[in-house]
């Protein structure tokens, strides 16, 4: 019997090590007593205490979270509507232009996107007086603009694989199109909606380039503050912040996966009950 090659497993292990060992080292050195991030000086939690006393970092974190939640929510709604328009309405006048406008942020360099949005906000302020300077609102609009493209791709790929016969059967039984969409289609799109929201939240929380163009002096996001701090030298305080972000992201992903898994099980049980009832009838 021919033995399986170990090469794929070795390459898989190298890939995982390349991705996750630096993150693991960063988390370990966040508990370092020494101020030098590459020299272990003993276990300590003082850098977490220093982090929670850093008002600038905490304010930036709150601003980033507020922007990320708002922009992810709006982008999910708009991206879902655009995906439904492209996936359900077939060909219509201006479809090619609409598709290009939706997908442009995916391939556009962030520098170009940030500069164009800055020029747009400056022009709008000169024409109608809004927005008055740059701040949280302009960052939210900018993040919604490019996050919507990612939501559109995720939802549209899920929409293409849905079985429309279930929705058509509901309408044949008397359900109006809106009710059929809310009761039948929307729950089936739930995994894509959650994935799109989480992706948008992550992209917004992580963005530095676009936010640097459209942010004001009183609206610095967390990546902007971290970047400014790192330029002066990496400290274990930054490691502590990164560790907390990794933990928050991991817990959020696990909760979302558990909710989706539970919904999938309930959906499978409902289908099984319906099939069983039909067989008995």
PDB file of C-alpha atoms in Angstrom:
ATOM      1  CA  UNK A   1       0.000   0.000   0.000  1.00  0.00           C
ATOM      2  CA  UNK A   2       1.411   3.339  -1.060  1.00  0.00           C
ATOM      3  CA  UNK A   3       2.019   5.758   1.792  1.00  0.00           C
ATOM      4  CA  UNK A   4       0.560   9.239   1.494  1.00  0.00           C
ATOM      5  CA  UNK A   5       3.023  12.024   0.876  1.00  0.00           C
ATOM      6  CA  UNK A   6       3.848  14.224   3.863  1.00  0.00           C
ATOM      7  CA  UNK A   7       4.654  17.224   1.694  1.00  0.00           C
ATOM      8  CA  UNK A   8       1.097  18.739   1.776  1.00  0.00           C
ATOM      9  CA  UNK A   9       0.990  18.455   5.561  1.00  0.00           C
ATOM     10  CA  UNK A  10       4.413  20.038   5.924  1.00  0.00           C
ATOM     11  CA  UNK A  11       3.444  22.935   3.658  1.00  0.00           C
ATOM     12  CA  UNK A  12       0.161  23.348   5.574  1.00  0.00           C
ATOM     13  CA  UNK A  13       2.047  23.488   8.861  1.00  0.00           C
ATOM     14  CA  UNK A  14       4.494  26.046   7.454  1.00  0.00           C
ATOM     15  CA  UNK A  15       1.625  28.157   6.182  1.00  0.00           C
ATOM     16  CA  UNK A  16      -0.159  28.153   9.539  1.00  0.00           C
ATOM     17  CA  UNK A  17       3.082  28.911  11.351  1.00  0.00           C
ATOM     18  CA  UNK A  18       3.822  31.806   9.003  1.00  0.00           C
ATOM     19  CA  UNK A  19       0.372  33.292   9.668  1.00  0.00           C
ATOM     20  CA  UNK A  20      -0.190  32.649  13.352  1.00  0.00           C
ATOM     21  CA  UNK A  21       3.202  32.395  15.087  1.00  0.00           C
ATOM     22  CA  UNK A  22       3.790  36.195  14.851  1.00  0.00           C
ATOM     23  CA  UNK A  23       0.343  36.801  16.350  1.00  0.00           C
ATOM     24  CA  UNK A  24       1.053  34.311  19.132  1.00  0.00           C
ATOM     25  CA  UNK A  25       4.402  35.974  19.901  1.00  0.00           C
ATOM     26  CA  UNK A  26       2.717  39.373  19.964  1.00  0.00           C
ATOM     27  CA  UNK A  27       0.173  38.110  22.493  1.00  0.00           C
ATOM     28  CA  UNK A  28       2.901  36.540  24.653  1.00  0.00           C
ATOM     29  CA  UNK A  29       5.007  39.710  24.720  1.00  0.00           C
ATOM     30  CA  UNK A  30       1.966  41.773  25.710  1.00  0.00           C
ATOM     31  CA  UNK A  31       2.526  40.278  29.189  1.00  0.00           C
ATOM     32  CA  UNK A  32       6.185  41.271  29.186  1.00  0.00           C
ATOM     33  CA  UNK A  33       7.521  43.176  32.192  1.00  0.00           C
ATOM     34  CA  UNK A  34      10.252  44.825  30.143  1.00  0.00           C
ATOM     35  CA  UNK A  35       9.602  47.841  27.959  1.00  0.00           C
ATOM     36  CA  UNK A  36      11.679  46.222  25.229  1.00  0.00           C
ATOM     37  CA  UNK A  37       9.306  44.206  23.071  1.00  0.00           C
ATOM     38  CA  UNK A  38      11.979  41.684  22.037  1.00  0.00           C
ATOM     39  CA  UNK A  39      13.446  40.994  25.494  1.00  0.00           C
ATOM     40  CA  UNK A  40      11.461  38.953  28.006  1.00  0.00           C
ATOM     41  CA  UNK A  41      11.631  40.515  31.451  1.00  0.00           C
ATOM     42  CA  UNK A  42       9.028  38.467  33.302  1.00  0.00           C
ATOM     43  CA  UNK A  43       5.259  38.170  33.434  1.00  0.00           C
ATOM     44  CA  UNK A  44       3.279  41.348  34.084  1.00  0.00           C
ATOM     45  CA  UNK A  45      -0.130  42.916  33.391  1.00  0.00           C
ATOM     46  CA  UNK A  46       1.078  46.492  33.751  1.00  0.00           C
ATOM     47  CA  UNK A  47       0.823  47.253  30.020  1.00  0.00           C
ATOM     48  CA  UNK A  48      -2.877  46.431  30.067  1.00  0.00           C
ATOM     49  CA  UNK A  49      -3.256  48.850  32.963  1.00  0.00           C
ATOM     50  CA  UNK A  50      -1.297  51.462  31.003  1.00  0.00           C
ATOM     51  CA  UNK A  51      -3.539  50.849  27.988  1.00  0.00           C
ATOM     52  CA  UNK A  52      -6.740  51.457  29.952  1.00  0.00           C
ATOM     53  CA  UNK A  53      -5.233  54.684  31.342  1.00  0.00           C
ATOM     54  CA  UNK A  54      -4.433  55.947  27.844  1.00  0.00           C
ATOM     55  CA  UNK A  55      -7.390  58.233  27.125  1.00  0.00           C
ATOM     56  CA  UNK A  56      -6.282  58.971  23.564  1.00  0.00           C
ATOM     57  CA  UNK A  57      -6.217  55.273  22.694  1.00  0.00           C
ATOM     58  CA  UNK A  58      -9.569  54.592  24.366  1.00  0.00           C
ATOM     59  CA  UNK A  59     -11.267  57.532  22.654  1.00  0.00           C
ATOM     60  CA  UNK A  60      -9.891  56.393  19.286  1.00  0.00           C
ATOM     61  CA  UNK A  61     -11.135  52.850  19.954  1.00  0.00           C
ATOM     62  CA  UNK A  62     -14.647  54.107  20.730  1.00  0.00           C
ATOM     63  CA  UNK A  63     -14.666  56.248  17.571  1.00  0.00           C
ATOM     64  CA  UNK A  64     -13.499  53.296  15.462  1.00  0.00           C
ATOM     65  CA  UNK A  65     -16.119  50.962  16.942  1.00  0.00           C
ATOM     66  CA  UNK A  66     -18.914  53.462  16.380  1.00  0.00           C
ATOM     67  CA  UNK A  67     -17.843  54.049  12.788  1.00  0.00           C
ATOM     68  CA  UNK A  68     -17.387  50.323  12.120  1.00  0.00           C
ATOM     69  CA  UNK A  69     -20.823  49.363  13.466  1.00  0.00           C
ATOM     70  CA  UNK A  70     -22.614  52.163  11.612  1.00  0.00           C
ATOM     71  CA  UNK A  71     -20.834  51.737   8.290  1.00  0.00           C
ATOM     72  CA  UNK A  72     -21.122  47.918   8.400  1.00  0.00           C
ATOM     73  CA  UNK A  73     -24.868  48.119   9.048  1.00  0.00           C
ATOM     74  CA  UNK A  74     -25.521  50.648   6.281  1.00  0.00           C
ATOM     75  CA  UNK A  75     -23.227  48.805   3.873  1.00  0.00           C
ATOM     76  CA  UNK A  76     -25.047  45.520   4.571  1.00  0.00           C
ATOM     77  CA  UNK A  77     -28.421  47.080   3.761  1.00  0.00           C
ATOM     78  CA  UNK A  78     -27.244  48.867   0.601  1.00  0.00           C
ATOM     79  CA  UNK A  79     -25.077  45.967  -0.543  1.00  0.00           C
ATOM     80  CA  UNK A  80     -27.972  43.524  -0.119  1.00  0.00           C
ATOM     81  CA  UNK A  81     -30.319  45.758  -2.111  1.00  0.00           C
ATOM     82  CA  UNK A  82     -27.776  46.111  -4.920  1.00  0.00           C
ATOM     83  CA  UNK A  83     -27.186  42.335  -4.928  1.00  0.00           C
ATOM     84  CA  UNK A  84     -30.939  41.702  -5.185  1.00  0.00           C
ATOM     85  CA  UNK A  85     -31.167  44.185  -8.028  1.00  0.00           C
ATOM     86  CA  UNK A  86     -28.339  42.511  -9.945  1.00  0.00           C
ATOM     87  CA  UNK A  87     -29.398  38.947  -9.136  1.00  0.00           C
ATOM     88  CA  UNK A  88     -33.168  39.116  -9.477  1.00  0.00           C
ATOM     89  CA  UNK A  89     -33.994  41.848 -11.997  1.00  0.00           C
ATOM     90  CA  UNK A  90     -32.092  40.397 -14.949  1.00  0.00           C
ATOM     91  CA  UNK A  91     -30.911  42.807 -17.605  1.00  0.00           C
ATOM     92  CA  UNK A  92     -31.952  46.456 -17.330  1.00  0.00           C
ATOM     93  CA  UNK A  93     -30.813  49.724 -18.807  1.00  0.00           C
ATOM     94  CA  UNK A  94     -27.612  50.889 -17.143  1.00  0.00           C
ATOM     95  CA  UNK A  95     -26.798  47.477 -15.634  1.00  0.00           C
ATOM     96  CA  UNK A  96     -23.214  47.529 -16.917  1.00  0.00           C
ATOM     97  CA  UNK A  97     -22.600  51.006 -15.461  1.00  0.00           C
ATOM     98  CA  UNK A  98     -24.253  50.009 -12.178  1.00  0.00           C
ATOM     99  CA  UNK A  99     -22.124  46.870 -11.943  1.00  0.00           C
ATOM    100  CA  UNK A 100     -18.969  48.861 -12.622  1.00  0.00           C
ATOM    101  CA  UNK A 101     -19.816  51.442  -9.962  1.00  0.00           C
ATOM    102  CA  UNK A 102     -20.532  48.731  -7.376  1.00  0.00           C
ATOM    103  CA  UNK A 103     -17.366  46.718  -8.016  1.00  0.00           C
ATOM    104  CA  UNK A 104     -14.994  49.663  -8.579  1.00  0.00           C
ATOM    105  CA  UNK A 105     -13.941  49.959  -4.892  1.00  0.00           C
ATOM    106  CA  UNK A 106     -12.728  46.344  -5.016  1.00  0.00           C
ATOM    107  CA  UNK A 107      -9.994  47.135  -7.553  1.00  0.00           C
ATOM    108  CA  UNK A 108      -9.442  50.827  -6.912  1.00  0.00           C
ATOM    109  CA  UNK A 109      -6.268  51.711  -4.964  1.00  0.00           C
ATOM    110  CA  UNK A 110      -7.137  53.045  -1.522  1.00  0.00           C
ATOM    111  CA  UNK A 111      -5.085  56.174  -2.109  1.00  0.00           C
ATOM    112  CA  UNK A 112      -7.217  57.049  -5.146  1.00  0.00           C
ATOM    113  CA  UNK A 113     -10.430  56.264  -3.271  1.00  0.00           C
ATOM    114  CA  UNK A 114      -9.440  58.377  -0.278  1.00  0.00           C
ATOM    115  CA  UNK A 115      -8.306  61.311  -2.413  1.00  0.00           C
ATOM    116  CA  UNK A 116     -11.467  61.257  -4.556  1.00  0.00           C
ATOM    117  CA  UNK A 117     -13.693  61.165  -1.477  1.00  0.00           C
ATOM    118  CA  UNK A 118     -11.758  64.037   0.085  1.00  0.00           C
ATOM    119  CA  UNK A 119     -12.218  66.145  -3.055  1.00  0.00           C
ATOM    120  CA  UNK A 120     -15.921  65.269  -3.105  1.00  0.00           C
ATOM    121  CA  UNK A 121     -16.410  66.331   0.520  1.00  0.00           C
ATOM    122  CA  UNK A 122     -14.527  69.581  -0.062  1.00  0.00           C
ATOM    123  CA  UNK A 123     -16.660  70.326  -3.135  1.00  0.00           C
ATOM    124  CA  UNK A 124     -19.891  69.550  -1.284  1.00  0.00           C
ATOM    125  CA  UNK A 125     -18.877  71.825   1.571  1.00  0.00           C
ATOM    126  CA  UNK A 126     -18.292  74.640  -0.885  1.00  0.00           C
ATOM    127  CA  UNK A 127     -21.576  74.065  -2.725  1.00  0.00           C
ATOM    128  CA  UNK A 128     -24.127  73.229  -0.006  1.00  0.00           C
ATOM    129  CA  UNK A 129     -22.202  73.776   3.218  1.00  0.00           C
ATOM    130  CA  UNK A 130     -22.170  70.086   4.166  1.00  0.00           C
ATOM    131  CA  UNK A 131     -20.216  68.409   5.571  1.00  0.00           C
ATOM    132  CA  UNK A 132     -18.738  71.111   7.750  1.00  0.00           C
ATOM    133  CA  UNK A 133     -15.186  69.889   7.832  1.00  0.00           C
ATOM    134  CA  UNK A 134     -14.091  66.291   8.115  1.00  0.00           C
ATOM    135  CA  UNK A 135     -15.028  64.012  10.975  1.00  0.00           C
ATOM    136  CA  UNK A 136     -16.938  60.886  11.994  1.00  0.00           C
ATOM    137  CA  UNK A 137     -19.655  61.407   9.383  1.00  0.00           C
ATOM    138  CA  UNK A 138     -17.232  61.619   6.463  1.00  0.00           C
ATOM    139  CA  UNK A 139     -15.320  58.543   7.643  1.00  0.00           C
ATOM    140  CA  UNK A 140     -18.590  56.618   7.969  1.00  0.00           C
ATOM    141  CA  UNK A 141     -19.649  57.570   4.438  1.00  0.00           C
ATOM    142  CA  UNK A 142     -16.243  56.637   3.058  1.00  0.00           C
ATOM    143  CA  UNK A 143     -16.207  53.255   4.800  1.00  0.00           C
ATOM    144  CA  UNK A 144     -19.780  52.518   3.709  1.00  0.00           C
ATOM    145  CA  UNK A 145     -18.793  53.251   0.111  1.00  0.00           C
ATOM    146  CA  UNK A 146     -16.103  50.591  -0.162  1.00  0.00           C
ATOM    147  CA  UNK A 147     -17.627  48.084   2.293  1.00  0.00           C
ATOM    148  CA  UNK A 148     -20.835  47.981   0.251  1.00  0.00           C
ATOM    149  CA  UNK A 149     -18.928  46.414  -2.648  1.00  0.00           C
ATOM    150  CA  UNK A 150     -17.782  43.487  -0.489  1.00  0.00           C
ATOM    151  CA  UNK A 151     -21.282  42.903   0.870  1.00  0.00           C
ATOM    152  CA  UNK A 152     -22.653  42.926  -2.673  1.00  0.00           C
ATOM    153  CA  UNK A 153     -20.242  40.201  -3.774  1.00  0.00           C
ATOM    154  CA  UNK A 154     -20.931  37.996  -0.727  1.00  0.00           C
ATOM    155  CA  UNK A 155     -24.725  38.308  -0.878  1.00  0.00           C
ATOM    156  CA  UNK A 156     -24.893  37.961  -4.649  1.00  0.00           C
ATOM    157  CA  UNK A 157     -22.870  34.734  -4.580  1.00  0.00           C
ATOM    158  CA  UNK A 158     -25.272  33.348  -1.966  1.00  0.00           C
ATOM    159  CA  UNK A 159     -28.295  34.585  -3.905  1.00  0.00           C
ATOM    160  CA  UNK A 160     -27.241  32.785  -7.078  1.00  0.00           C
ATOM    161  CA  UNK A 161     -27.183  29.441  -5.244  1.00  0.00           C
ATOM    162  CA  UNK A 162     -30.635  29.775  -3.656  1.00  0.00           C
ATOM    163  CA  UNK A 163     -33.516  27.605  -4.809  1.00  0.00           C
ATOM    164  CA  UNK A 164     -36.148  30.050  -6.032  1.00  0.00           C
ATOM    165  CA  UNK A 165     -38.792  27.312  -6.144  1.00  0.00           C
ATOM    166  CA  UNK A 166     -39.318  27.669  -2.377  1.00  0.00           C
ATOM    167  CA  UNK A 167     -40.076  31.373  -2.720  1.00  0.00           C
ATOM    168  CA  UNK A 168     -42.284  30.740  -5.758  1.00  0.00           C
ATOM    169  CA  UNK A 169     -44.176  28.046  -3.850  1.00  0.00           C
ATOM    170  CA  UNK A 170     -44.869  30.509  -1.040  1.00  0.00           C
ATOM    171  CA  UNK A 171     -46.246  33.046  -3.520  1.00  0.00           C
ATOM    172  CA  UNK A 172     -48.368  30.324  -5.159  1.00  0.00           C
ATOM    173  CA  UNK A 173     -49.879  29.654  -1.740  1.00  0.00           C
ATOM    174  CA  UNK A 174     -50.941  33.302  -1.431  1.00  0.00           C
ATOM    175  CA  UNK A 175     -47.946  35.079   0.098  1.00  0.00           C
ATOM    176  CA  UNK A 176     -47.178  38.510  -1.291  1.00  0.00           C
ATOM    177  CA  UNK A 177     -43.678  39.037  -2.779  1.00  0.00           C
ATOM    178  CA  UNK A 178     -42.555  41.161   0.181  1.00  0.00           C
ATOM    179  CA  UNK A 179     -43.748  38.600   2.728  1.00  0.00           C
ATOM    180  CA  UNK A 180     -42.176  35.759   0.748  1.00  0.00           C
ATOM    181  CA  UNK A 181     -38.897  37.652   0.724  1.00  0.00           C
ATOM    182  CA  UNK A 182     -39.003  38.403   4.464  1.00  0.00           C
ATOM    183  CA  UNK A 183     -40.129  34.935   5.540  1.00  0.00           C
ATOM    184  CA  UNK A 184     -38.386  32.707   2.980  1.00  0.00           C
ATOM    185  CA  UNK A 185     -35.528  34.452   1.165  1.00  0.00           C
ATOM    186  CA  UNK A 186     -34.144  36.627   3.938  1.00  0.00           C
ATOM    187  CA  UNK A 187     -33.574  33.746   6.410  1.00  0.00           C
ATOM    188  CA  UNK A 188     -31.787  31.796   3.664  1.00  0.00           C
ATOM    189  CA  UNK A 189     -29.593  34.849   3.044  1.00  0.00           C
ATOM    190  CA  UNK A 190     -28.799  35.191   6.758  1.00  0.00           C
ATOM    191  CA  UNK A 191     -25.347  33.498   6.586  1.00  0.00           C
ATOM    192  CA  UNK A 192     -24.305  35.817   3.752  1.00  0.00           C
ATOM    193  CA  UNK A 193     -25.668  38.865   5.577  1.00  0.00           C
ATOM    194  CA  UNK A 194     -23.766  37.985   8.747  1.00  0.00           C
ATOM    195  CA  UNK A 195     -20.609  37.302   6.748  1.00  0.00           C
ATOM    196  CA  UNK A 196     -20.948  40.582   4.869  1.00  0.00           C
ATOM    197  CA  UNK A 197     -21.527  42.532   8.076  1.00  0.00           C
ATOM    198  CA  UNK A 198     -18.524  40.958   9.811  1.00  0.00           C
ATOM    199  CA  UNK A 199     -16.331  41.552   6.763  1.00  0.00           C
ATOM    200  CA  UNK A 200     -17.444  45.190   6.568  1.00  0.00           C
ATOM    201  CA  UNK A 201     -16.916  45.669  10.304  1.00  0.00           C
ATOM    202  CA  UNK A 202     -13.387  44.264  10.046  1.00  0.00           C
ATOM    203  CA  UNK A 203     -12.488  46.342   6.993  1.00  0.00           C
ATOM    204  CA  UNK A 204     -13.788  49.525   8.595  1.00  0.00           C
ATOM    205  CA  UNK A 205     -12.028  48.860  11.902  1.00  0.00           C
ATOM    206  CA  UNK A 206      -8.782  48.077  10.079  1.00  0.00           C
ATOM    207  CA  UNK A 207      -8.773  50.927   7.549  1.00  0.00           C
ATOM    208  CA  UNK A 208      -5.978  53.473   7.769  1.00  0.00           C
ATOM    209  CA  UNK A 209      -5.381  54.926   4.307  1.00  0.00           C
ATOM    210  CA  UNK A 210      -8.893  56.130   3.432  1.00  0.00           C
ATOM    211  CA  UNK A 211      -9.580  57.327   6.976  1.00  0.00           C
ATOM    212  CA  UNK A 212      -6.390  59.398   6.890  1.00  0.00           C
ATOM    213  CA  UNK A 213      -7.784  61.368   3.936  1.00  0.00           C
ATOM    214  CA  UNK A 214     -11.306  62.000   5.213  1.00  0.00           C
ATOM    215  CA  UNK A 215     -10.720  62.267   8.985  1.00  0.00           C
ATOM    216  CA  UNK A 216     -10.583  65.518  10.910  1.00  0.00           C
ATOM    217  CA  UNK A 217      -8.358  66.560  13.818  1.00  0.00           C
ATOM    218  CA  UNK A 218     -10.963  65.465  16.387  1.00  0.00           C
ATOM    219  CA  UNK A 219     -11.874  62.154  14.747  1.00  0.00           C
ATOM    220  CA  UNK A 220      -8.730  60.041  14.774  1.00  0.00           C
ATOM    221  CA  UNK A 221      -9.483  56.339  14.444  1.00  0.00           C
ATOM    222  CA  UNK A 222      -7.662  53.580  16.286  1.00  0.00           C
ATOM    223  CA  UNK A 223      -5.441  52.556  13.316  1.00  0.00           C
ATOM    224  CA  UNK A 224      -4.380  56.203  12.898  1.00  0.00           C
ATOM    225  CA  UNK A 225      -3.411  56.496  16.567  1.00  0.00           C
ATOM    226  CA  UNK A 226      -1.604  53.134  16.516  1.00  0.00           C
ATOM    227  CA  UNK A 227       0.288  54.076  13.359  1.00  0.00           C
ATOM    228  CA  UNK A 228       1.381  57.360  14.909  1.00  0.00           C
ATOM    229  CA  UNK A 229       2.518  55.555  18.069  1.00  0.00           C
ATOM    230  CA  UNK A 230       4.403  52.842  16.175  1.00  0.00           C
ATOM    231  CA  UNK A 231       6.379  55.436  14.253  1.00  0.00           C
ATOM    232  CA  UNK A 232       7.912  56.451  17.572  1.00  0.00           C
ATOM    233  CA  UNK A 233       8.684  52.819  18.467  1.00  0.00           C
ATOM    234  CA  UNK A 234       6.662  49.723  19.304  1.00  0.00           C
ATOM    235  CA  UNK A 235       5.785  49.356  22.990  1.00  0.00           C
ATOM    236  CA  UNK A 236       4.167  46.452  24.872  1.00  0.00           C
ATOM    237  CA  UNK A 237       1.138  48.730  25.233  1.00  0.00           C
ATOM    238  CA  UNK A 238       0.513  48.294  21.497  1.00  0.00           C
ATOM    239  CA  UNK A 239       0.932  44.543  21.969  1.00  0.00           C
ATOM    240  CA  UNK A 240      -1.721  44.599  24.691  1.00  0.00           C
ATOM    241  CA  UNK A 241      -4.103  46.488  22.405  1.00  0.00           C
ATOM    242  CA  UNK A 242      -3.490  44.028  19.561  1.00  0.00           C
ATOM    243  CA  UNK A 243      -4.110  41.095  21.914  1.00  0.00           C
ATOM    244  CA  UNK A 244      -7.459  42.507  22.993  1.00  0.00           C
ATOM    245  CA  UNK A 245      -8.459  43.089  19.350  1.00  0.00           C
ATOM    246  CA  UNK A 246      -7.551  39.504  18.460  1.00  0.00           C
ATOM    247  CA  UNK A 247      -9.606  38.195  21.382  1.00  0.00           C
ATOM    248  CA  UNK A 248     -12.604  40.368  20.488  1.00  0.00           C
ATOM    249  CA  UNK A 249     -12.438  39.248  16.839  1.00  0.00           C
ATOM    250  CA  UNK A 250     -12.153  35.589  17.839  1.00  0.00           C
ATOM    251  CA  UNK A 251     -15.104  35.753  20.246  1.00  0.00           C
ATOM    252  CA  UNK A 252     -17.223  37.592  17.662  1.00  0.00           C
ATOM    253  CA  UNK A 253     -16.480  34.993  14.980  1.00  0.00           C
ATOM    254  CA  UNK A 254     -17.253  32.114  17.371  1.00  0.00           C
ATOM    255  CA  UNK A 255     -20.562  33.679  18.403  1.00  0.00           C
ATOM    256  CA  UNK A 256     -21.555  34.302  14.775  1.00  0.00           C
ATOM    257  CA  UNK A 257     -20.600  30.733  13.819  1.00  0.00           C
ATOM    258  CA  UNK A 258     -22.623  29.326  16.725  1.00  0.00           C
ATOM    259  CA  UNK A 259     -25.698  31.385  15.776  1.00  0.00           C
ATOM    260  CA  UNK A 260     -25.477  30.357  12.114  1.00  0.00           C
ATOM    261  CA  UNK A 261     -24.955  26.703  13.073  1.00  0.00           C
ATOM    262  CA  UNK A 262     -28.013  26.812  15.309  1.00  0.00           C
ATOM    263  CA  UNK A 263     -30.123  28.430  12.584  1.00  0.00           C
ATOM    264  CA  UNK A 264     -28.949  25.810  10.088  1.00  0.00           C
ATOM    265  CA  UNK A 265     -29.910  22.983  12.457  1.00  0.00           C
ATOM    266  CA  UNK A 266     -33.345  24.497  13.082  1.00  0.00           C
ATOM    267  CA  UNK A 267     -33.851  24.901   9.319  1.00  0.00           C
ATOM    268  CA  UNK A 268     -32.856  21.269   8.705  1.00  0.00           C
ATOM    269  CA  UNK A 269     -35.245  20.096  11.431  1.00  0.00           C
ATOM    270  CA  UNK A 270     -38.087  22.149   9.932  1.00  0.00           C
ATOM    271  CA  UNK A 271     -37.439  20.657   6.495  1.00  0.00           C
ATOM    272  CA  UNK A 272     -37.303  17.164   7.976  1.00  0.00           C
ATOM    273  CA  UNK A 273     -40.623  17.720   9.787  1.00  0.00           C
ATOM    274  CA  UNK A 274     -42.213  19.029   6.588  1.00  0.00           C
ATOM    275  CA  UNK A 275     -41.001  16.027   4.595  1.00  0.00           C
ATOM    276  CA  UNK A 276     -42.196  13.645   7.300  1.00  0.00           C
ATOM    277  CA  UNK A 277     -45.625  15.302   7.395  1.00  0.00           C
ATOM    278  CA  UNK A 278     -45.880  15.090   3.607  1.00  0.00           C
ATOM    279  CA  UNK A 279     -45.036  11.367   3.660  1.00  0.00           C
ATOM    280  CA  UNK A 280     -47.659  10.688   6.304  1.00  0.00           C
ATOM    281  CA  UNK A 281     -50.255  12.614   4.319  1.00  0.00           C
TER     282      UNK A 281
END
